[in-house]
Amino acid sequence: MADVTSGRDPMAWQEALERALEAPALADFDRAGQISDDAKAAAYQVAVALGYCRLCDVSLPSDLDGVLSAPEAIAAGEELLRCLKAWQEEARQLPKRWDTEPPGTEIDLCAEVLEARMDAWAVYVAISETHEDLLIDKEPGSEELESLIGQIEGELDELDSILTSPEIFALLSTLAETPILNNWRRMLRTDDPDCLYLPWWLDGCLEEKDRQITAELGEFEQNLLGFGPRLRAGELSQPGVPRHSAAPILAIKTPAPLAAEGGEEEPPIPVVLRWSSPDGQWQARLACPRDWPDDSPLVVEFFDTRYDPATALAGQPVWLAGQEANIDDQGRAHFPLENLKARLQACDVLTLEVGQERIEWAATE
Amino acid sequence: MGSDRITKVNKDWLSRWASGSLESLKPFQAFDIASEWKNLALWWLRQEVLNQAADYADKLGFLEASARWRNEPQLPNNCGACWIALVNKEAETWGLLRPALPFPLQWKKDQQHDTRLPQGLQVLATKVVQALQDLEEITGQWGLHPNPESLLTDLDLSGLETSWDSGWVPLAVGLLLASWEGTPDTSLWSSGGWDSQNGVQNVNGLELKLELAINFNARAFFIPENQLTQVPQEWVTSRGGSLRLLPLRQQTTDLLIALGEYLKELELPIGRGSHLDERRAKFFLNIQDEKTAMRFYRKHVLPNVSERLRRQILGELIAESKKLITIVSQSYDLVLLAALTLQPTECLLLHDKDLESNAIELHDLLTQKVPGCRPVRGLLDGRSRPELFQAIKQHVIQFAGSASPEDLIFDVTAGKRIMNLALYDAAPPSSYVVCFQAEYKNRRPVPFTEVVHVWRKDCESMLDSVPAGRRPAVDGTDLYSDQQQYEA
């Protein structure tokens, strides 16, 4: 991804606008009658280019400078609404696609999502400009366009709420390691003192998230260094140390407050996970219930070989999926389910490390 | 090691999760064991294990698990439900299992057996299905399943080996109930094998099974009659139960006789004997599904109804070989009733185009149900009474062959009115005319209200131009003289 270094219109939006205005389908707007889908798509492209020209403060020659007509703005807005629905679904699928698409394409996936968000912003700017003109000149069409803009704002909010959900936001933060965010900032001339607004994805929050994740991972690796097998998100089990899958934890459901009495009941404790210390002196187990409140802790219990509580381990630190707790005087350690689930979203194995040296215990059965 | 792991319950697994003693069991282990047994825990683990597991679950805050394990298991009584009692033959080794284990099951129509069930049990279930199909007590495919289906969630018992023979009777009775819309009675238990050559077979572990039934508040337990003396009633009384021991008859290979008392307790009136007729009638009228009701009527009502009617009608009507001429209809098995009652050597099934499929079905039914009767179909073309008369006459001439009118019985019970009139017209003098009638309730005949009216076609017949007393011609072509043509 190239670094944009200079130029008043480095992305050539003026040229893009000229090309967009040459689309034959735009002739629909000069005729009475139905606006074709092609014409809507053409109007959308004009809105994109024009919007970017405004966002990037591109000076347009007088024969190009202007606003979309009311019908063109409405057509572009309707096309944007259609695109927003599709982008919302694509955004929801981002974690799945991240896992399933070929390695090396993750950055592109995230960039596509934010590029779409940028386009939406540009179109919104272009049609808002038309709306303002209509209002000022009291021309017909302003009410229809206002209603449409209201719908677009609703869909934009929905898209943003998806993009800022923790899991997807964490994935998007990987873009901080690329020049794309800075390129956009330069393109938008954010260094200009007149630039008063930055959208959330360019206000530095993604970089902040990236720094946070990097720091946590570094700390995690540092803690593991020399004491036991290392674990990175998505990394497969190390040979010789069997690990449990994260699935039993992730499968725990939040109790429904008004759950109907069901005839076909699932087992109350579907899975019990067990571990053994490397020397076989201690055992640990974690019962995974079918339902459990997210804000309540799950309990890892430690036993000796006679199945008595491992009170001798009291006070020892223990990490479950990297989350730390201490073993209490009953040989138990408590881990809030919510935190565990959050940790396990990006890691499909469940590790148990015990003691100051963070020795990883082996999963059994 | 995911939650989608299926636990294969076999000897090795049982050694890990069922062996040990209650004395050395720690609460934590009890919890683990109850968890591993999933939904089967409640049924197969000793109550002491479950209590300890529940106590421990309370400490961990697993209140749902605790409540579940403290529950007393309730036998299912949904349609198709049945249960068998297993004996823990290795109680010393598998000390955490109950001495006798209840296994709640259910029969499901048009399904295969649940492959999670023990292989041996599936084989036994197939034998039961085959036996009841042979007896025509069931139709179609029936599959055995755990009850409820979630009983075996995440468990696979297909590798569990033991003897399942004593489950034959409870499975068969459960399937009979399912087939006839009968209601399972959770207070009735049974244990018995079956051999088509030798009837009901003895079973093992009776006392343990009886104790189990007592724990489930059973009121009666059916066991092979030879074994009734093995367990004195005093023994039962001493266990604090009011359980009655009742017999599965062993001196017969007739399954319905062998199960007679059991079926009677279940109020399923499919046993042998006319003493059940009143119950049969009531049961039949209460069956919800029309096809099942029809099947029940044919299987368990019609034979007795026809037997009663045979005793009422003229001996001469059934003493000699007769030929029955009847009209196909969609009403409740009236043709079959006539055929079963009169037992003709041949039966002419007259029908129009509309009822061709019914005629084919009836043809097959008569072949199957009335041995010695050869059914013949006759398609009628015509709408008016004269047209139908001509058409029927042609069929009758061909059908009668050399038979004399006294050998012909015209059944005017069923069919469209106009066809019946034409059929009556076509009955030659001295032939028999019969009409079956019954009271009806909700479009079904009320069993044992059936009556049959019989008369001879004589001089008042509009076809009868033959002087009274004239001996009808023996040649079928002469059944109708020229003067006997119907004139509209």
Coordinates of C-alpha atoms in Angstrom, one line a residue, chain B residues 116-413:
Chain B
R116 CA -26.9 -44.4 20.0
L117 CA -28.9 -47.2 21.6
P118 CA -27.0 -50.4 22.5
Q119 CA -26.5 -52.6 19.4
G120 CA -28.1 -55.6 21.2
L121 CA -31.1 -53.5 22.1
Q122 CA -31.5 -52.4 18.5
V123 CA -31.4 -56.0 17.3
L124 CA -34.1 -56.9 19.8
A125 CA -36.2 -54.0 18.8
T126 CA -36.0 -55.1 15.1
K127 CA -37.2 -58.6 16.2
V128 CA -40.1 -57.1 18.1
V129 CA -41.1 -55.0 15.1
Q130 CA -40.9 -58.0 12.8
A131 CA -43.0 -60.1 15.1
L132 CA -45.8 -57.5 15.4
Q133 CA -45.7 -56.9 11.7
D134 CA -46.2 -60.6 11.1
L135 CA -49.3 -60.4 13.4
E136 CA -50.5 -57.3 11.5
E137 CA -50.7 -55.5 14.8
I138 CA -48.4 -52.8 13.4
T139 CA -47.8 -51.4 9.9
G140 CA -44.9 -49.6 8.5
Q141 CA -41.5 -48.8 10.0
W142 CA -41.1 -48.2 13.7
G143 CA -37.9 -47.1 15.4
L144 CA -36.8 -47.4 19.0
H145 CA -35.4 -44.2 20.6
P146 CA -34.3 -43.0 24.1
N147 CA -37.1 -41.2 26.0
P148 CA -36.7 -38.3 25.9
E149 CA -34.3 -38.0 22.9
S150 CA -32.0 -35.8 25.1
L151 CA -31.6 -38.8 27.5
L152 CA -28.5 -39.7 25.4
T153 CA -27.2 -36.3 24.6
D154 CA -23.5 -36.6 24.0
L155 CA -23.6 -40.3 24.9
D156 CA -23.3 -43.3 22.6
L157 CA -24.3 -46.6 24.2
S158 CA -24.0 -48.6 21.0
G159 CA -21.0 -50.4 22.4
L160 CA -22.7 -51.3 25.7
E161 CA -22.9 -55.1 25.8
T162 CA -25.3 -57.0 27.9
S163 CA -28.3 -59.3 27.5
W164 CA -31.4 -57.6 26.3
D165 CA -33.7 -60.6 25.9
S166 CA -35.9 -59.8 28.9
G167 CA -36.8 -56.5 27.2
W168 CA -38.9 -58.3 24.5
V169 CA -42.2 -58.1 26.3
P170 CA -42.1 -54.5 27.5
L171 CA -40.9 -53.4 24.1
A172 CA -43.6 -55.4 22.4
V173 CA -46.3 -54.0 24.7
G174 CA -45.0 -50.5 24.2
L175 CA -45.2 -50.9 20.5
L176 CA -48.7 -52.4 20.6
L177 CA -49.8 -49.4 22.6
A178 CA -48.1 -47.0 20.2
S179 CA -49.6 -48.7 17.2
W180 CA -53.2 -48.5 18.6
E181 CA -53.0 -45.1 20.3
G182 CA -53.0 -46.8 23.7
T183 CA -51.8 -45.0 26.8
P184 CA -48.7 -46.3 28.6
D185 CA -49.3 -46.9 32.3
T186 CA -46.2 -46.0 34.3
S187 CA -47.3 -48.2 37.2
L188 CA -47.2 -51.3 35.1
W189 CA -43.9 -53.0 34.5
S190 CA -42.9 -56.2 32.8
S191 CA -39.9 -58.4 32.1
G192 CA -40.0 -61.3 29.7
G193 CA -38.3 -62.8 26.7
W194 CA -40.1 -64.3 23.7
D195 CA -39.5 -67.1 21.4
S196 CA -41.9 -67.7 18.5
Q197 CA -41.6 -71.4 18.9
N198 CA -41.8 -71.5 22.7
G199 CA -43.6 -68.4 23.8
V200 CA -42.7 -66.3 26.8
Q201 CA -39.2 -67.0 28.2
N202 CA -38.0 -66.7 31.8
V203 CA -35.8 -63.9 33.0
N204 CA -33.0 -63.3 35.4
G205 CA -32.5 -60.9 38.2
L206 CA -36.2 -60.8 39.2
E207 CA -35.8 -59.5 42.7
L208 CA -33.6 -56.6 41.7
K209 CA -36.1 -55.6 38.9
L210 CA -39.0 -55.9 41.3
E211 CA -37.2 -53.6 43.8
L212 CA -36.6 -51.1 41.1
A213 CA -40.3 -51.2 40.1
I214 CA -41.3 -50.7 43.8
N215 CA -39.0 -47.7 43.9
F216 CA -40.9 -46.3 41.0
N217 CA -44.3 -47.0 42.7
A218 CA -45.3 -49.7 40.4
R219 CA -48.7 -51.4 41.1
A220 CA -48.1 -54.5 39.1
F221 CA -45.2 -56.4 37.5
F222 CA -45.8 -59.0 34.8
I223 CA -43.4 -61.9 34.8
P224 CA -43.3 -65.3 33.2
E225 CA -46.0 -67.3 35.0
N226 CA -43.5 -70.1 35.8
Q227 CA -41.6 -67.6 37.8
L228 CA -44.4 -66.3 39.9
T229 CA -43.5 -68.8 42.6
Q230 CA -39.9 -67.7 42.7
V231 CA -40.9 -64.5 44.5
P232 CA -43.4 -64.9 47.3
Q233 CA -45.8 -62.1 47.7
E234 CA -44.5 -61.8 51.2
W235 CA -41.2 -60.8 49.8
V236 CA -42.8 -58.0 47.9
T237 CA -44.8 -56.9 51.0
S238 CA -41.7 -56.9 53.1
R239 CA -40.2 -54.3 50.7
G240 CA -43.0 -52.0 51.6
G241 CA -44.6 -52.1 48.2
S242 CA -48.1 -53.0 47.1
L243 CA -46.8 -54.5 44.0
R244 CA -48.8 -57.3 42.5
L245 CA -47.1 -60.0 40.5
L246 CA -49.1 -61.0 37.5
P247 CA -48.4 -63.6 34.8
L248 CA -47.2 -63.6 31.3
R249 CA -48.8 -66.8 30.0
Q250 CA -46.3 -69.4 29.0
Q251 CA -48.3 -72.4 27.6
T252 CA -48.9 -70.7 24.3
T253 CA -47.2 -69.3 21.3
D254 CA -50.1 -67.0 20.7
L255 CA -48.7 -63.6 21.7
L256 CA -52.0 -62.0 22.4
I257 CA -53.0 -64.9 24.7
A258 CA -49.6 -64.7 26.4
L259 CA -50.0 -61.0 27.0
G260 CA -53.7 -61.3 27.8
E261 CA -53.7 -60.1 31.4
Y262 CA -51.1 -57.4 30.7
L263 CA -53.2 -56.0 27.8
K264 CA -56.3 -56.1 29.9
E265 CA -54.6 -54.1 32.7
L266 CA -53.5 -51.6 30.0
E267 CA -57.0 -51.4 28.7
L268 CA -55.8 -52.3 25.3
P269 CA -58.6 -54.7 24.1
I270 CA -56.7 -56.6 21.4
G271 CA -56.6 -59.9 23.3
R272 CA -58.5 -63.0 22.3
G273 CA -62.1 -63.7 23.3
S274 CA -65.5 -62.1 22.9
H275 CA -65.6 -61.0 26.5
L276 CA -63.6 -58.0 25.3
D277 CA -66.1 -56.9 22.7
E278 CA -67.6 -54.1 24.7
R279 CA -64.2 -52.7 25.4
R280 CA -63.1 -53.1 21.8
A281 CA -66.2 -51.1 20.7
K282 CA -65.4 -48.3 23.2
F283 CA -61.7 -48.3 22.4
F284 CA -62.4 -48.2 18.6
L285 CA -64.7 -45.2 18.8
N286 CA -62.1 -43.3 20.8
I287 CA -59.2 -43.8 18.4
Q288 CA -58.3 -40.4 17.0
D289 CA -56.5 -41.3 13.7
E290 CA -58.9 -42.5 11.1
K291 CA -56.5 -44.9 9.5
T292 CA -55.6 -46.4 12.8
A293 CA -59.3 -46.7 13.6
M294 CA -60.0 -48.4 10.3
R295 CA -57.1 -50.8 10.9
F296 CA -58.3 -51.5 14.4
Y297 CA -61.8 -52.2 13.1
R298 CA -60.6 -54.7 10.5
K299 CA -58.1 -56.3 12.9
H300 CA -59.9 -56.5 16.2
V301 CA -63.6 -55.8 15.5
L302 CA -64.7 -57.2 12.2
P303 CA -63.8 -60.8 12.9
N304 CA -66.0 -60.8 16.0
V305 CA -68.8 -58.9 14.4
S306 CA -68.9 -61.3 11.5
E307 CA -68.7 -64.2 13.8
R308 CA -71.8 -62.9 15.7
L309 CA -73.7 -62.3 12.5
R310 CA -72.9 -65.7 11.1
R311 CA -74.7 -67.2 14.1
Q312 CA -77.8 -65.1 13.4
I313 CA -78.3 -65.7 9.7
L314 CA -79.9 -68.6 8.0
G315 CA -77.8 -71.7 8.0
E316 CA -78.6 -72.3 4.3
L317 CA -77.1 -68.9 3.5
I318 CA -73.7 -70.0 4.7
A319 CA -73.9 -73.7 4.5
E320 CA -73.2 -74.0 0.8
S321 CA -70.8 -72.3 -1.5
K322 CA -72.2 -69.0 -2.5
K323 CA -71.3 -66.2 -4.8
L324 CA -71.6 -62.7 -3.5
I325 CA -72.4 -59.7 -5.7
T326 CA -71.8 -56.4 -4.1
I327 CA -71.1 -52.7 -4.8
V328 CA -67.9 -51.0 -3.8
S329 CA -68.2 -48.0 -1.6
Q330 CA -66.1 -45.8 0.5
S331 CA -68.0 -46.5 3.7
Y332 CA -66.7 -48.4 6.6
D333 CA -65.7 -51.9 5.5
L334 CA -69.2 -53.0 4.7
V335 CA -68.2 -55.2 1.8
L336 CA -65.5 -56.8 4.0
L337 CA -68.1 -57.4 6.7
A338 CA -70.4 -59.0 4.2
A339 CA -67.7 -61.2 2.8
L340 CA -66.4 -62.2 6.2
T341 CA -69.9 -63.0 7.4
L342 CA -71.1 -64.9 4.3
Q343 CA -67.7 -66.3 3.3
P344 CA -68.5 -66.8 -0.4
T345 CA -66.4 -68.7 -2.7
E346 CA -66.4 -65.8 -5.1
C347 CA -67.2 -62.1 -4.8
L348 CA -68.1 -59.8 -7.7
L349 CA -67.1 -56.2 -6.8
L350 CA -69.1 -53.8 -8.9
H351 CA -67.9 -50.3 -9.2
D352 CA -67.9 -47.3 -11.4
K353 CA -64.9 -45.3 -12.6
D354 CA -64.9 -43.1 -9.6
L355 CA -64.2 -46.0 -7.2
E356 CA -61.8 -47.9 -9.2
S357 CA -58.9 -47.5 -6.7
N358 CA -61.2 -48.5 -3.9
A359 CA -62.2 -51.6 -5.8
I360 CA -58.6 -52.5 -6.3
E361 CA -57.8 -52.0 -2.7
L362 CA -60.9 -54.1 -1.7
H363 CA -59.9 -56.8 -4.1
D364 CA -56.6 -57.1 -2.3
L365 CA -58.2 -56.9 1.1
L366 CA -60.6 -59.8 0.3
T367 CA -57.8 -61.9 -1.1
Q368 CA -55.9 -61.4 2.2
K369 CA -58.7 -61.5 4.8
V370 CA -61.2 -63.9 3.4
P371 CA -59.4 -67.2 2.6
G372 CA -61.2 -69.2 0.0
C373 CA -62.9 -66.2 -1.6
R374 CA -61.9 -65.3 -5.1
P375 CA -62.7 -61.6 -5.7
V376 CA -63.5 -60.3 -9.2
R377 CA -63.9 -56.7 -10.2
G378 CA -66.6 -55.5 -12.5
L379 CA -66.6 -52.0 -14.0
L380 CA -70.0 -50.5 -14.5
D381 CA -70.7 -48.0 -17.2
G382 CA -73.9 -46.0 -17.1
R383 CA -75.7 -43.5 -15.1
S384 CA -79.4 -44.2 -15.3
R385 CA -81.1 -47.1 -13.6
P386 CA -81.8 -48.9 -16.9
E387 CA -78.2 -48.5 -18.1
L388 CA -76.8 -49.7 -14.8
F389 CA -79.3 -52.6 -14.8
Q390 CA -78.0 -53.7 -18.1
A391 CA -74.4 -53.4 -17.1
I392 CA -74.9 -55.3 -13.9
K393 CA -76.9 -58.0 -15.6
Q394 CA -74.0 -58.6 -18.0
H395 CA -71.5 -58.9 -15.2
V396 CA -73.8 -61.2 -13.2
I397 CA -74.3 -63.5 -16.1
Q398 CA -70.7 -63.8 -16.7
F399 CA -69.9 -64.1 -12.9
A400 CA -72.6 -66.6 -12.1
G401 CA -71.5 -69.1 -14.7
S402 CA -73.4 -72.3 -14.1
A403 CA -74.5 -71.3 -10.6
S404 CA -78.2 -71.3 -9.8
P405 CA -80.0 -68.2 -8.4
E406 CA -80.1 -69.8 -4.9
D407 CA -76.3 -69.7 -5.0
L408 CA -76.2 -66.0 -5.6
I409 CA -76.3 -63.4 -2.8
F410 CA -76.9 -59.8 -3.7
D411 CA -75.6 -57.4 -1.1
V412 CA -77.4 -54.1 -1.4
T413 CA -75.8 -52.5 1.7

